[in-house]
PDB file of C-alpha atoms and ligand atoms in Angstrom:
ATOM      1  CA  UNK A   1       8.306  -7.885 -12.797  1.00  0.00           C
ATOM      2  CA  UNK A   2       7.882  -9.180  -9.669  1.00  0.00           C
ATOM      3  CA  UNK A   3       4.276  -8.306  -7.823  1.00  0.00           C
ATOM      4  CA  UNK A   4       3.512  -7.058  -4.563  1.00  0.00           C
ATOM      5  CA  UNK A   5       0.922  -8.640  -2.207  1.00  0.00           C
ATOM      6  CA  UNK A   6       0.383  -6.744   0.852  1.00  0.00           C
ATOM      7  CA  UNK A   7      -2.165  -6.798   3.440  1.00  0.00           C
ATOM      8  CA  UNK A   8      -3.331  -3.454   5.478  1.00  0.00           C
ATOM      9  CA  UNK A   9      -4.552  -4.569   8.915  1.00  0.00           C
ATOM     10  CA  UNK A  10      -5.328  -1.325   9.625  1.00  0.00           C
ATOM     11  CA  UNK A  11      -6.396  -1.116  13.864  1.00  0.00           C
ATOM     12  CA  UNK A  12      -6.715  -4.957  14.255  1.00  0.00           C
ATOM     13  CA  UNK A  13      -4.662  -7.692  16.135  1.00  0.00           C
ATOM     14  CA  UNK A  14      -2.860  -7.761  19.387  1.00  0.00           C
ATOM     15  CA  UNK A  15       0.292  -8.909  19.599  1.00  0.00           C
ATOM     16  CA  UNK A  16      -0.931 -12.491  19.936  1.00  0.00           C
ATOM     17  CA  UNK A  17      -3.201 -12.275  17.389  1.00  0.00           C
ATOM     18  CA  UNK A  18      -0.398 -10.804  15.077  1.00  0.00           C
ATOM     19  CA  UNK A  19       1.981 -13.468  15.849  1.00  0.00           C
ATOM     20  CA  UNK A  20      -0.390 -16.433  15.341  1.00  0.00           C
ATOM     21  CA  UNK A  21      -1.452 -15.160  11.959  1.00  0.00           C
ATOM     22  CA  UNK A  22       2.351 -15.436  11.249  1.00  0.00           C
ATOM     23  CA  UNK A  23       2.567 -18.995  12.332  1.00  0.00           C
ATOM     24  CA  UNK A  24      -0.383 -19.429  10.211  1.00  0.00           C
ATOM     25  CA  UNK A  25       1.059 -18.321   6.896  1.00  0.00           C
ATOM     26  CA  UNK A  26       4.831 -18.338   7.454  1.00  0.00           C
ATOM     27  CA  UNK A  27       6.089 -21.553   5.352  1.00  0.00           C
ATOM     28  CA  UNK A  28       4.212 -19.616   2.180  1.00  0.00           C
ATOM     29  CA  UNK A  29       6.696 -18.874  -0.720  1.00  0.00           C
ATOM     30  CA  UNK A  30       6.872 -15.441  -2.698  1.00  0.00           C
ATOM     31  CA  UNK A  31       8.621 -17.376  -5.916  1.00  0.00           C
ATOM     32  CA  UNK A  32      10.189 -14.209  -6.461  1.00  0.00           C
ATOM     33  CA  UNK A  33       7.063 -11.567  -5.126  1.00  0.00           C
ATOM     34  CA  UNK A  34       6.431  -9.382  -2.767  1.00  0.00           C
ATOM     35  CA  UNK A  35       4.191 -10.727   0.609  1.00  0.00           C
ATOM     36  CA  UNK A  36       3.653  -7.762   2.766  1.00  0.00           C
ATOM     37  CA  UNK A  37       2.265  -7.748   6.097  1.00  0.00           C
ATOM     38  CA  UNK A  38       1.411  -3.795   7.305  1.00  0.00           C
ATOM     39  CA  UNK A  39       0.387  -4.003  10.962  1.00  0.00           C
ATOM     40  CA  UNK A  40      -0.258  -2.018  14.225  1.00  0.00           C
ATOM     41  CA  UNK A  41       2.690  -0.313  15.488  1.00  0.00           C
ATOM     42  CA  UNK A  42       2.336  -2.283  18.812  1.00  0.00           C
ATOM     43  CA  UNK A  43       2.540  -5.313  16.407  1.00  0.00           C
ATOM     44  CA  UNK A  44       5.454  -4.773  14.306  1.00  0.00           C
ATOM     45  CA  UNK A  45       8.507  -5.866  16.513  1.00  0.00           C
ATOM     46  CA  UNK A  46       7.013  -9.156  17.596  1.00  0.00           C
ATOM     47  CA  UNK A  47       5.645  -9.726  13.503  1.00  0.00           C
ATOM     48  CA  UNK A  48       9.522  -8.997  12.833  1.00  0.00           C
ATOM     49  CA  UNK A  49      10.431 -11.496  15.023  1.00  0.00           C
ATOM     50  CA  UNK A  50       8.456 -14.339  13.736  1.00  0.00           C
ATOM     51  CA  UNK A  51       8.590 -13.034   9.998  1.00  0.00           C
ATOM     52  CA  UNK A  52      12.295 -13.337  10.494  1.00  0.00           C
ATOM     53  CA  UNK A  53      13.982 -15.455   7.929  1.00  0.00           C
ATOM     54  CA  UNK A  54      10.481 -16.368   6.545  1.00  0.00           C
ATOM     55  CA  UNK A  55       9.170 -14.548   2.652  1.00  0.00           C
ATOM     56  CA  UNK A  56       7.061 -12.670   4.827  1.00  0.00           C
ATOM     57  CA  UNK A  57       8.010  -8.900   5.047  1.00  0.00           C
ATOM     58  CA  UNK A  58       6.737  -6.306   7.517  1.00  0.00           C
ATOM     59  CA  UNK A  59       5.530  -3.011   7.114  1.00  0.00           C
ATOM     60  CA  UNK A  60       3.759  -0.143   9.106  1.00  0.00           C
ATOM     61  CA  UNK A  61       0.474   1.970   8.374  1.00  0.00           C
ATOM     62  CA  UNK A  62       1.897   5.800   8.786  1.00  0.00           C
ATOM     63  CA  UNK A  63       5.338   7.507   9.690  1.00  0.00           C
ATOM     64  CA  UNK A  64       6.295  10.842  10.602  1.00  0.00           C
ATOM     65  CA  UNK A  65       7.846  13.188   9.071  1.00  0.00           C
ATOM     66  CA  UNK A  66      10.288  14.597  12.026  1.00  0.00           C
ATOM     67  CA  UNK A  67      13.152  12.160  13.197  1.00  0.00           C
ATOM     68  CA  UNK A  68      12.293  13.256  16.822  1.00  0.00           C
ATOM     69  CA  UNK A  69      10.577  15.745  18.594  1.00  0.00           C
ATOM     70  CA  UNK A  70       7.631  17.296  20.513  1.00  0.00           C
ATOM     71  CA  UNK A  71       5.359  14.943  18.131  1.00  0.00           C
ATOM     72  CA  UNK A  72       3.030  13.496  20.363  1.00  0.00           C
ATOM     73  CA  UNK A  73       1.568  10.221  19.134  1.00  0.00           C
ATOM     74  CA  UNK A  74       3.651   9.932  16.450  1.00  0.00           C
ATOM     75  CA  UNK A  75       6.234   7.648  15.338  1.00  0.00           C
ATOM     76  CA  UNK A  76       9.574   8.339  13.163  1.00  0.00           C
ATOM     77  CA  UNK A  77      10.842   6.489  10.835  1.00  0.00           C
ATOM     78  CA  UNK A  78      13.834   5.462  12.818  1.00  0.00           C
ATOM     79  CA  UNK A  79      11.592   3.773  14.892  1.00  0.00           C
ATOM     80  CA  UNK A  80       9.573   1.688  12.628  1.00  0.00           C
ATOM     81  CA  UNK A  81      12.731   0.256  11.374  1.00  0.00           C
ATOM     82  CA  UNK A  82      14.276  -0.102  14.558  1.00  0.00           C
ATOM     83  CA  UNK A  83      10.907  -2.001  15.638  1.00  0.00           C
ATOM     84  CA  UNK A  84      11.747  -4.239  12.386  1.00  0.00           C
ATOM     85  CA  UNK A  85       9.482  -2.594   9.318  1.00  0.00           C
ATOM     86  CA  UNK A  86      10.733  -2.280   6.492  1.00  0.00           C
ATOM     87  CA  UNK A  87       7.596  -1.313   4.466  1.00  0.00           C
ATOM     88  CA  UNK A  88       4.848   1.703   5.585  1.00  0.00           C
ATOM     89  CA  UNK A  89       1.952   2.688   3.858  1.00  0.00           C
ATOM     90  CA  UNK A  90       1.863   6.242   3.343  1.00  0.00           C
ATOM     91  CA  UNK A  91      -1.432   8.696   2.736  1.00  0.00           C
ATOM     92  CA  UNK A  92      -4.224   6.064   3.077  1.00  0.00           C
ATOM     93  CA  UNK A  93      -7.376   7.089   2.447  1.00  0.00           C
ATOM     94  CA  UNK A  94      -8.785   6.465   5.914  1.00  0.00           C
ATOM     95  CA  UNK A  95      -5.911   8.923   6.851  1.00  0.00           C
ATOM     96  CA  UNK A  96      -6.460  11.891   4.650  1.00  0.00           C
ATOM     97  CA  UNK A  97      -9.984  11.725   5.459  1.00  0.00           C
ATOM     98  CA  UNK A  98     -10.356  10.643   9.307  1.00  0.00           C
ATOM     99  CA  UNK A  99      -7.194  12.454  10.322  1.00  0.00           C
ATOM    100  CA  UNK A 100      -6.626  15.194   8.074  1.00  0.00           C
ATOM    101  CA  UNK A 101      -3.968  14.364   5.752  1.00  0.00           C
ATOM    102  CA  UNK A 102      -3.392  15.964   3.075  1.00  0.00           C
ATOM    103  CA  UNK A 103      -1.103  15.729  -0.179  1.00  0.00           C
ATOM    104  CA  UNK A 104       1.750  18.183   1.248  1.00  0.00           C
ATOM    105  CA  UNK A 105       1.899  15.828   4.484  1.00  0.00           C
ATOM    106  CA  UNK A 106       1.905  12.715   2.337  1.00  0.00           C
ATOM    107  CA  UNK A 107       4.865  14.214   0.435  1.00  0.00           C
ATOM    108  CA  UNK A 108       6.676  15.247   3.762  1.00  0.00           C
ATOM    109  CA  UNK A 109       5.971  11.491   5.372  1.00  0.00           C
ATOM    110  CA  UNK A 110       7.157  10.255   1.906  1.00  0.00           C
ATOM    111  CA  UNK A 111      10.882  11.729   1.829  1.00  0.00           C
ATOM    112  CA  UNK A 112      11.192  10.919   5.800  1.00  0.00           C
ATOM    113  CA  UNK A 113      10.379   7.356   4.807  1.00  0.00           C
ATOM    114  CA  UNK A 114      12.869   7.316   2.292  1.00  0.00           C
ATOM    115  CA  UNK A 115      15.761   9.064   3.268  1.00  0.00           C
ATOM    116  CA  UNK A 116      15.309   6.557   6.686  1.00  0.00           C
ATOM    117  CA  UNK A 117      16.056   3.608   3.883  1.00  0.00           C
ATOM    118  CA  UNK A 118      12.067   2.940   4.545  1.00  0.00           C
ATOM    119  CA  UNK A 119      10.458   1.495   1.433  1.00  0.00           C
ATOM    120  CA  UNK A 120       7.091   3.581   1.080  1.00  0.00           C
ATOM    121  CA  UNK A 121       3.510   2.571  -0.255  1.00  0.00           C
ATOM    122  CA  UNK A 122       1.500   5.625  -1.343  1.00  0.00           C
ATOM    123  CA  UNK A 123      -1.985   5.402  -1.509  1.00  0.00           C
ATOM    124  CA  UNK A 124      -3.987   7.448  -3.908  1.00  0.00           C
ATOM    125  CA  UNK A 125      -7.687   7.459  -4.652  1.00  0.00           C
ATOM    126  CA  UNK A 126     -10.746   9.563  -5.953  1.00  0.00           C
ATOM    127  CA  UNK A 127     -14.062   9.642  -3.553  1.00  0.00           C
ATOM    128  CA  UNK A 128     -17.282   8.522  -5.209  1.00  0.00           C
ATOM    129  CA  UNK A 129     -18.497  11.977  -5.657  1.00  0.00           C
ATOM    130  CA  UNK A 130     -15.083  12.801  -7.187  1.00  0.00           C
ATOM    131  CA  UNK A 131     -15.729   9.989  -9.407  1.00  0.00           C
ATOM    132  CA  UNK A 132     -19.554  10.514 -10.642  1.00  0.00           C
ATOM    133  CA  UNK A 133     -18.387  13.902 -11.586  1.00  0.00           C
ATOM    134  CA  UNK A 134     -15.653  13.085 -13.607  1.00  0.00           C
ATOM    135  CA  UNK A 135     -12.549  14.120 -11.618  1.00  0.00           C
ATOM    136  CA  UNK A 136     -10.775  10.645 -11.326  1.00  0.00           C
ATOM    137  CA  UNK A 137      -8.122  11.814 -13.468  1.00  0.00           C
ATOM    138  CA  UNK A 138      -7.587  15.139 -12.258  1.00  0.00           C
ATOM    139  CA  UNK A 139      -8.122  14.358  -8.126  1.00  0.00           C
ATOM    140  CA  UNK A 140      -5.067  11.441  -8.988  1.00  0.00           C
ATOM    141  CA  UNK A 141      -3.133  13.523 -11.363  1.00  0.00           C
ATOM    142  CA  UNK A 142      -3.377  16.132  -8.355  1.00  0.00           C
ATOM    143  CA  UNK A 143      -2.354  13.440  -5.448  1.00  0.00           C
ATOM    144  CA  UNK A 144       0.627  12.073  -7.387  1.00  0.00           C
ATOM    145  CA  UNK A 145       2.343  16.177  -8.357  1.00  0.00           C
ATOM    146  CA  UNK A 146       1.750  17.696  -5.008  1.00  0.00           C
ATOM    147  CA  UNK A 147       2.426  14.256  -2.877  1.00  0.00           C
ATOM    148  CA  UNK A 148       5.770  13.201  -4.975  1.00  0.00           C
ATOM    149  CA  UNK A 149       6.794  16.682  -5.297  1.00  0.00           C
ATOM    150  CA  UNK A 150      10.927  16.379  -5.529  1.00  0.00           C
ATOM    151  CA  UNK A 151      11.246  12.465  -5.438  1.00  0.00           C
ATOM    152  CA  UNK A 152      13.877  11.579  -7.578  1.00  0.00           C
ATOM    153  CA  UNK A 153      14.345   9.019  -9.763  1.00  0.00           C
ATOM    154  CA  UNK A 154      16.225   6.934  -8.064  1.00  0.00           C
ATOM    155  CA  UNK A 155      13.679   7.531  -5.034  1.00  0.00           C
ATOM    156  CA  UNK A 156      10.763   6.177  -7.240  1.00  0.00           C
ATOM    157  CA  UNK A 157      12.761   2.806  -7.358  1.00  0.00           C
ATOM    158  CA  UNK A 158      11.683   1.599  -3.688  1.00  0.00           C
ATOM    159  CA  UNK A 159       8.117   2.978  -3.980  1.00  0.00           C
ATOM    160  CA  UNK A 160       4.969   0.991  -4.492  1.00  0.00           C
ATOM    161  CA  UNK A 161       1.916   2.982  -5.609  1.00  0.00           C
ATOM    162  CA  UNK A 162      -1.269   1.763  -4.563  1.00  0.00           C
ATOM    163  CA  UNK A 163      -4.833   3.073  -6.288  1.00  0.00           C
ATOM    164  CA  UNK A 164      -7.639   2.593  -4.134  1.00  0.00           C
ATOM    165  CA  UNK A 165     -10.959   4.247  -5.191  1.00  0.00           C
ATOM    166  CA  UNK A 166     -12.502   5.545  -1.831  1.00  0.00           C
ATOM    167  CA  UNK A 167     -15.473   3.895  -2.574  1.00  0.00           C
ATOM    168  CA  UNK A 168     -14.486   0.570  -2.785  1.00  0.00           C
ATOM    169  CA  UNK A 169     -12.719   0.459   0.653  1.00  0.00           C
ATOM    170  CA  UNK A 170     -14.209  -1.940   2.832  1.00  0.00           C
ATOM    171  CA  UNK A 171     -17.898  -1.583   0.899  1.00  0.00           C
ATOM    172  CA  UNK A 172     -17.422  -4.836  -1.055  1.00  0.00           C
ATOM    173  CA  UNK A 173     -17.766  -3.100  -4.064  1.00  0.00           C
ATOM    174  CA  UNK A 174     -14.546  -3.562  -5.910  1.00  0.00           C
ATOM    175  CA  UNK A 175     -13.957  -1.614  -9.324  1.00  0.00           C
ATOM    176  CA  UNK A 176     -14.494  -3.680 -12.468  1.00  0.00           C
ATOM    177  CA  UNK A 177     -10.775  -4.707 -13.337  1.00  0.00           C
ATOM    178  CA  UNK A 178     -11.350  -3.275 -16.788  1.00  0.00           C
ATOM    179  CA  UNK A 179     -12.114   0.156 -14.356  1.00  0.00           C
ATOM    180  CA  UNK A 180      -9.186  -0.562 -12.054  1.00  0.00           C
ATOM    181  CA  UNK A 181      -6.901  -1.296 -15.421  1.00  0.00           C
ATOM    182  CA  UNK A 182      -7.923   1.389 -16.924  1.00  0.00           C
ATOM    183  CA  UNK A 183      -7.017   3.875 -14.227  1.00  0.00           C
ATOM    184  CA  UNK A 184      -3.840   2.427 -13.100  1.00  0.00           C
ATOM    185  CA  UNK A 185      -2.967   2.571 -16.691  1.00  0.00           C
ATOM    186  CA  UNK A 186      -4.042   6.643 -16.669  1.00  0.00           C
ATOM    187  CA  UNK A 187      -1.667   6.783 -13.386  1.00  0.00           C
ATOM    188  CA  UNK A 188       1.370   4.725 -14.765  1.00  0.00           C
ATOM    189  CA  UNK A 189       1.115   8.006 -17.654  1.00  0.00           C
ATOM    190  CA  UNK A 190       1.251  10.416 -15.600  1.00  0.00           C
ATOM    191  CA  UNK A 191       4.386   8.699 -13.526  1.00  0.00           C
ATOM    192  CA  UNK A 192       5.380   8.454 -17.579  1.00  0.00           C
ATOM    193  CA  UNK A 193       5.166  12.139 -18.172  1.00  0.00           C
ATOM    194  CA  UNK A 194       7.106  12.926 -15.134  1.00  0.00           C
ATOM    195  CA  UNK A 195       9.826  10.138 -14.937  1.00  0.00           C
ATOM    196  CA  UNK A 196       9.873   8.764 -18.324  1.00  0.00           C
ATOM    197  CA  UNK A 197       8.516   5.383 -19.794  1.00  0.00           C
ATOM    198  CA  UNK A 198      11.601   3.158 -18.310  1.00  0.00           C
ATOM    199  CA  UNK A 199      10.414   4.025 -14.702  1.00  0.00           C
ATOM    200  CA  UNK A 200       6.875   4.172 -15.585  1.00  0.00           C
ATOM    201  CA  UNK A 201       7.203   0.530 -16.718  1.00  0.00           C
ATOM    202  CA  UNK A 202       8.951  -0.997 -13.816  1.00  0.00           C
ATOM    203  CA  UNK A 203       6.599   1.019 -10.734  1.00  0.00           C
ATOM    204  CA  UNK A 204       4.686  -1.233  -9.226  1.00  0.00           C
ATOM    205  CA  UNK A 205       0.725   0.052  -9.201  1.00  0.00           C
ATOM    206  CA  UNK A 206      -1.520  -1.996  -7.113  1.00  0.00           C
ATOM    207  CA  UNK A 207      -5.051  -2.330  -6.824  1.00  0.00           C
ATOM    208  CA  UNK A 208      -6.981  -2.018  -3.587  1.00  0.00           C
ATOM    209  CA  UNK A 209     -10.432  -1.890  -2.391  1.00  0.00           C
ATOM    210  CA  UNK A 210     -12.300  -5.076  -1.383  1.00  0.00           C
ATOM    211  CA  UNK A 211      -9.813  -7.190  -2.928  1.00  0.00           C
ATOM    212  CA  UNK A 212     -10.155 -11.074  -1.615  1.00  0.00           C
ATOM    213  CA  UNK A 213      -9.632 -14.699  -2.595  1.00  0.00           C
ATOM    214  CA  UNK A 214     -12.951 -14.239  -5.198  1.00  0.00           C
ATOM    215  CA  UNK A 215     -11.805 -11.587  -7.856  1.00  0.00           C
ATOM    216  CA  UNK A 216      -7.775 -11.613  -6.922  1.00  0.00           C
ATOM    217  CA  UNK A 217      -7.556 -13.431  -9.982  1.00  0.00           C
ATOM    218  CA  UNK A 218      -9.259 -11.317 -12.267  1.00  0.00           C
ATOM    219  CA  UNK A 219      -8.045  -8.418 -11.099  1.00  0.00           C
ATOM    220  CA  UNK A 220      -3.851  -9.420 -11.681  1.00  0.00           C
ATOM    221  CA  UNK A 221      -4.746 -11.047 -14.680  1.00  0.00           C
ATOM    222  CA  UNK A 222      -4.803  -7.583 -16.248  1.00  0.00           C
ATOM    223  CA  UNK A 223      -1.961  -5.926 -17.400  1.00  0.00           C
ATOM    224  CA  UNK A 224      -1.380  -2.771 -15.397  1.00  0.00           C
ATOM    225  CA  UNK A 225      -2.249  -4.473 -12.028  1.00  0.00           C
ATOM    226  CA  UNK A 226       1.161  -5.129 -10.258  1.00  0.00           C
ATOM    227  CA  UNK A 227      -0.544  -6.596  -7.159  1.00  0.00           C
ATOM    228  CA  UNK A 228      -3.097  -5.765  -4.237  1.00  0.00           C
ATOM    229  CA  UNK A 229      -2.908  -3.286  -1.439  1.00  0.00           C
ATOM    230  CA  UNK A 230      -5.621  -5.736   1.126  1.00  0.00           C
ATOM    231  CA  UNK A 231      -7.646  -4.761   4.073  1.00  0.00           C
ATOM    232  CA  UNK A 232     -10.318  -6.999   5.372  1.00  0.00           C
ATOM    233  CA  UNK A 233      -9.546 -10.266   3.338  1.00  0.00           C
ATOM    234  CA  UNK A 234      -6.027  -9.678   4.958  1.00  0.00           C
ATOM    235  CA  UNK A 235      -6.811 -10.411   8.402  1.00  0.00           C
ATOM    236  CA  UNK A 236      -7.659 -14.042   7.747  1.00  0.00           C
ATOM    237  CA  UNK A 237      -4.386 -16.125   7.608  1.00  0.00           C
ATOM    238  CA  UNK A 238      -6.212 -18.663   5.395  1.00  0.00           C
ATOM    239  CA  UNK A 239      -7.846 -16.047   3.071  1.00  0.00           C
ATOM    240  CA  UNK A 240      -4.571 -14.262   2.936  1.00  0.00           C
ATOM    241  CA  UNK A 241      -2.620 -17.060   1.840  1.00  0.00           C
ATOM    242  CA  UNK A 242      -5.012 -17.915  -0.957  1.00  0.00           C
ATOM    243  CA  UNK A 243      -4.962 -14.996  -2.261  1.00  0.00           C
ATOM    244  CA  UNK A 244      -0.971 -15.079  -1.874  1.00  0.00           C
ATOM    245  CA  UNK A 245      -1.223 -18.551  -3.822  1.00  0.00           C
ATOM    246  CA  UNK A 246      -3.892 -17.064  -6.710  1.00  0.00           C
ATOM    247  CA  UNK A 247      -1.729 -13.738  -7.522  1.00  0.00           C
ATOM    248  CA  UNK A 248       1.449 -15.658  -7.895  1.00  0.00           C
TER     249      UNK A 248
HETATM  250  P1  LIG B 301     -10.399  -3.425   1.973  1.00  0.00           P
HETATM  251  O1  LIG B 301      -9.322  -2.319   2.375  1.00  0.00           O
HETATM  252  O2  LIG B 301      -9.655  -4.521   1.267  1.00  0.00           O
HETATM  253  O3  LIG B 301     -10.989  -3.871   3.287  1.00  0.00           O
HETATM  254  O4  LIG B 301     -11.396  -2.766   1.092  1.00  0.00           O
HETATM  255  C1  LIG B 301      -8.272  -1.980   1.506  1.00  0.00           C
HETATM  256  C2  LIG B 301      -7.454  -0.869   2.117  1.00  0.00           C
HETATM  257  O5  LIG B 301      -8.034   0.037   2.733  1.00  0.00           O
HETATM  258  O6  LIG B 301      -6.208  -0.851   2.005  1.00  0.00           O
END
């Protein structure tokens, strides 16, 4: 199965910044994989332009649900592809907790994304409280029933899941892969128990969280890790591509 390497540049780069970084990385092969570049929305039309005929593929950080309307400050999915994304991360942690998301919006964005031909990567992830108390499993079991409510089957095909523990967001504490194995493993079930073991097998589950050119290796050595879901180690064109050139 091929795996996914995307980076999450969350509120960084202008468009100059953006399309140097390209320059940077742009003769860098997937063999086959998945390079992802999720940028600004300011950022995403000129990205498309020099991503264009390159292995590097864009994406955006959040899409509404509505295809137009009174929406101030939002953007539709019409216009993220019509800008040139063809990725968007959907329910990051920084936006269920900064900006109110919540796992009935994340399943609304979700189906917007898709039925626009958008290809979606959900974020899911337990809070370090969550996690000293024991609710991992339940807090994710939770996220993926209320956020993929009605996605069908053939839906599930163009998402990428991404698990990334609150608490290892931009902290520099990354889980233990055994950790990050274990619990993408727990995830894949319950994907298993909803969509059967055939779909289970081929969804791509990433790992994020301080994920960088030390410990990519590590952590896609083990079997459950599909690829990385990057945030600061993403911004660096030469970090980036090592870790590109480690994971595949
Ligand atoms: P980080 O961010 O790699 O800086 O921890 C990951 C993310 O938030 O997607």
């Amino acid at each position: 199965m091929n795996r996914v390497i995307a980076g999450n540049w969350k509120m960084n780069k202008t468009r100059q910044e953006a399309v140097d970084f390209i320059e940077k990385i742009k003769d860098v092969e997937d063999g086959g994989n998945i390079i992802i570049v999720c940028v600004p929305f300011t950022d995403i039309s000129a990205v498309a332009k020099v991503a264009k005929d390159t292995d590097v593929k864009v994406g955006a950080q959040n899409v509404h649900w509505s295809e137009t309307g009174a929406f101030t400050g939002e953007i539709s999915a019409k216009m993220l592809l019509d800008a040139g994304a063809e990725y968007v991360i959907i329910g990051h942690s920084e936006r269920r907790q900064m900006f109110g998301e919540t796992d009935e919006t994340v399943r609304m964005r979700l189906k917007a994304a898709l039925s626009a031909g958008l290809k979606p990567i959900v974020c899911l992830g337990e809070t370090l409280e969550e996690r000293e108390s024991n609710k991992t499993h339940n807090v994710l079991k939770n996220q993926i029933l209320k956020g993929f409510a009605g996605i069908t089957p053939a839906e599930m095909e163009n998402i990428i899941v991404a698990y990334e523990p609150i608490w290892a967001i931009g902290t520099g504490k990354t889980a233990t892969s055994n950790d990050a194995n274990n619990t993408i493993a727990y995830i894949r079930e319950v994907f298993e128990a909803i969509y059967g073991a055939h779909l289970a097998k081929n969804l791509r589950l990433l790992y994020g969280g301080s994920m960088n050119e030390n410990n990519v290796a590590e952590l896609i050595a083990m079997p459950h890790i599909d690829g990385g879901l990057i945030g600061g180690a993403s911004l660096s064109p030469e970090k980036f591509r090592k870790i590109i050139e480690i994971a595949y």
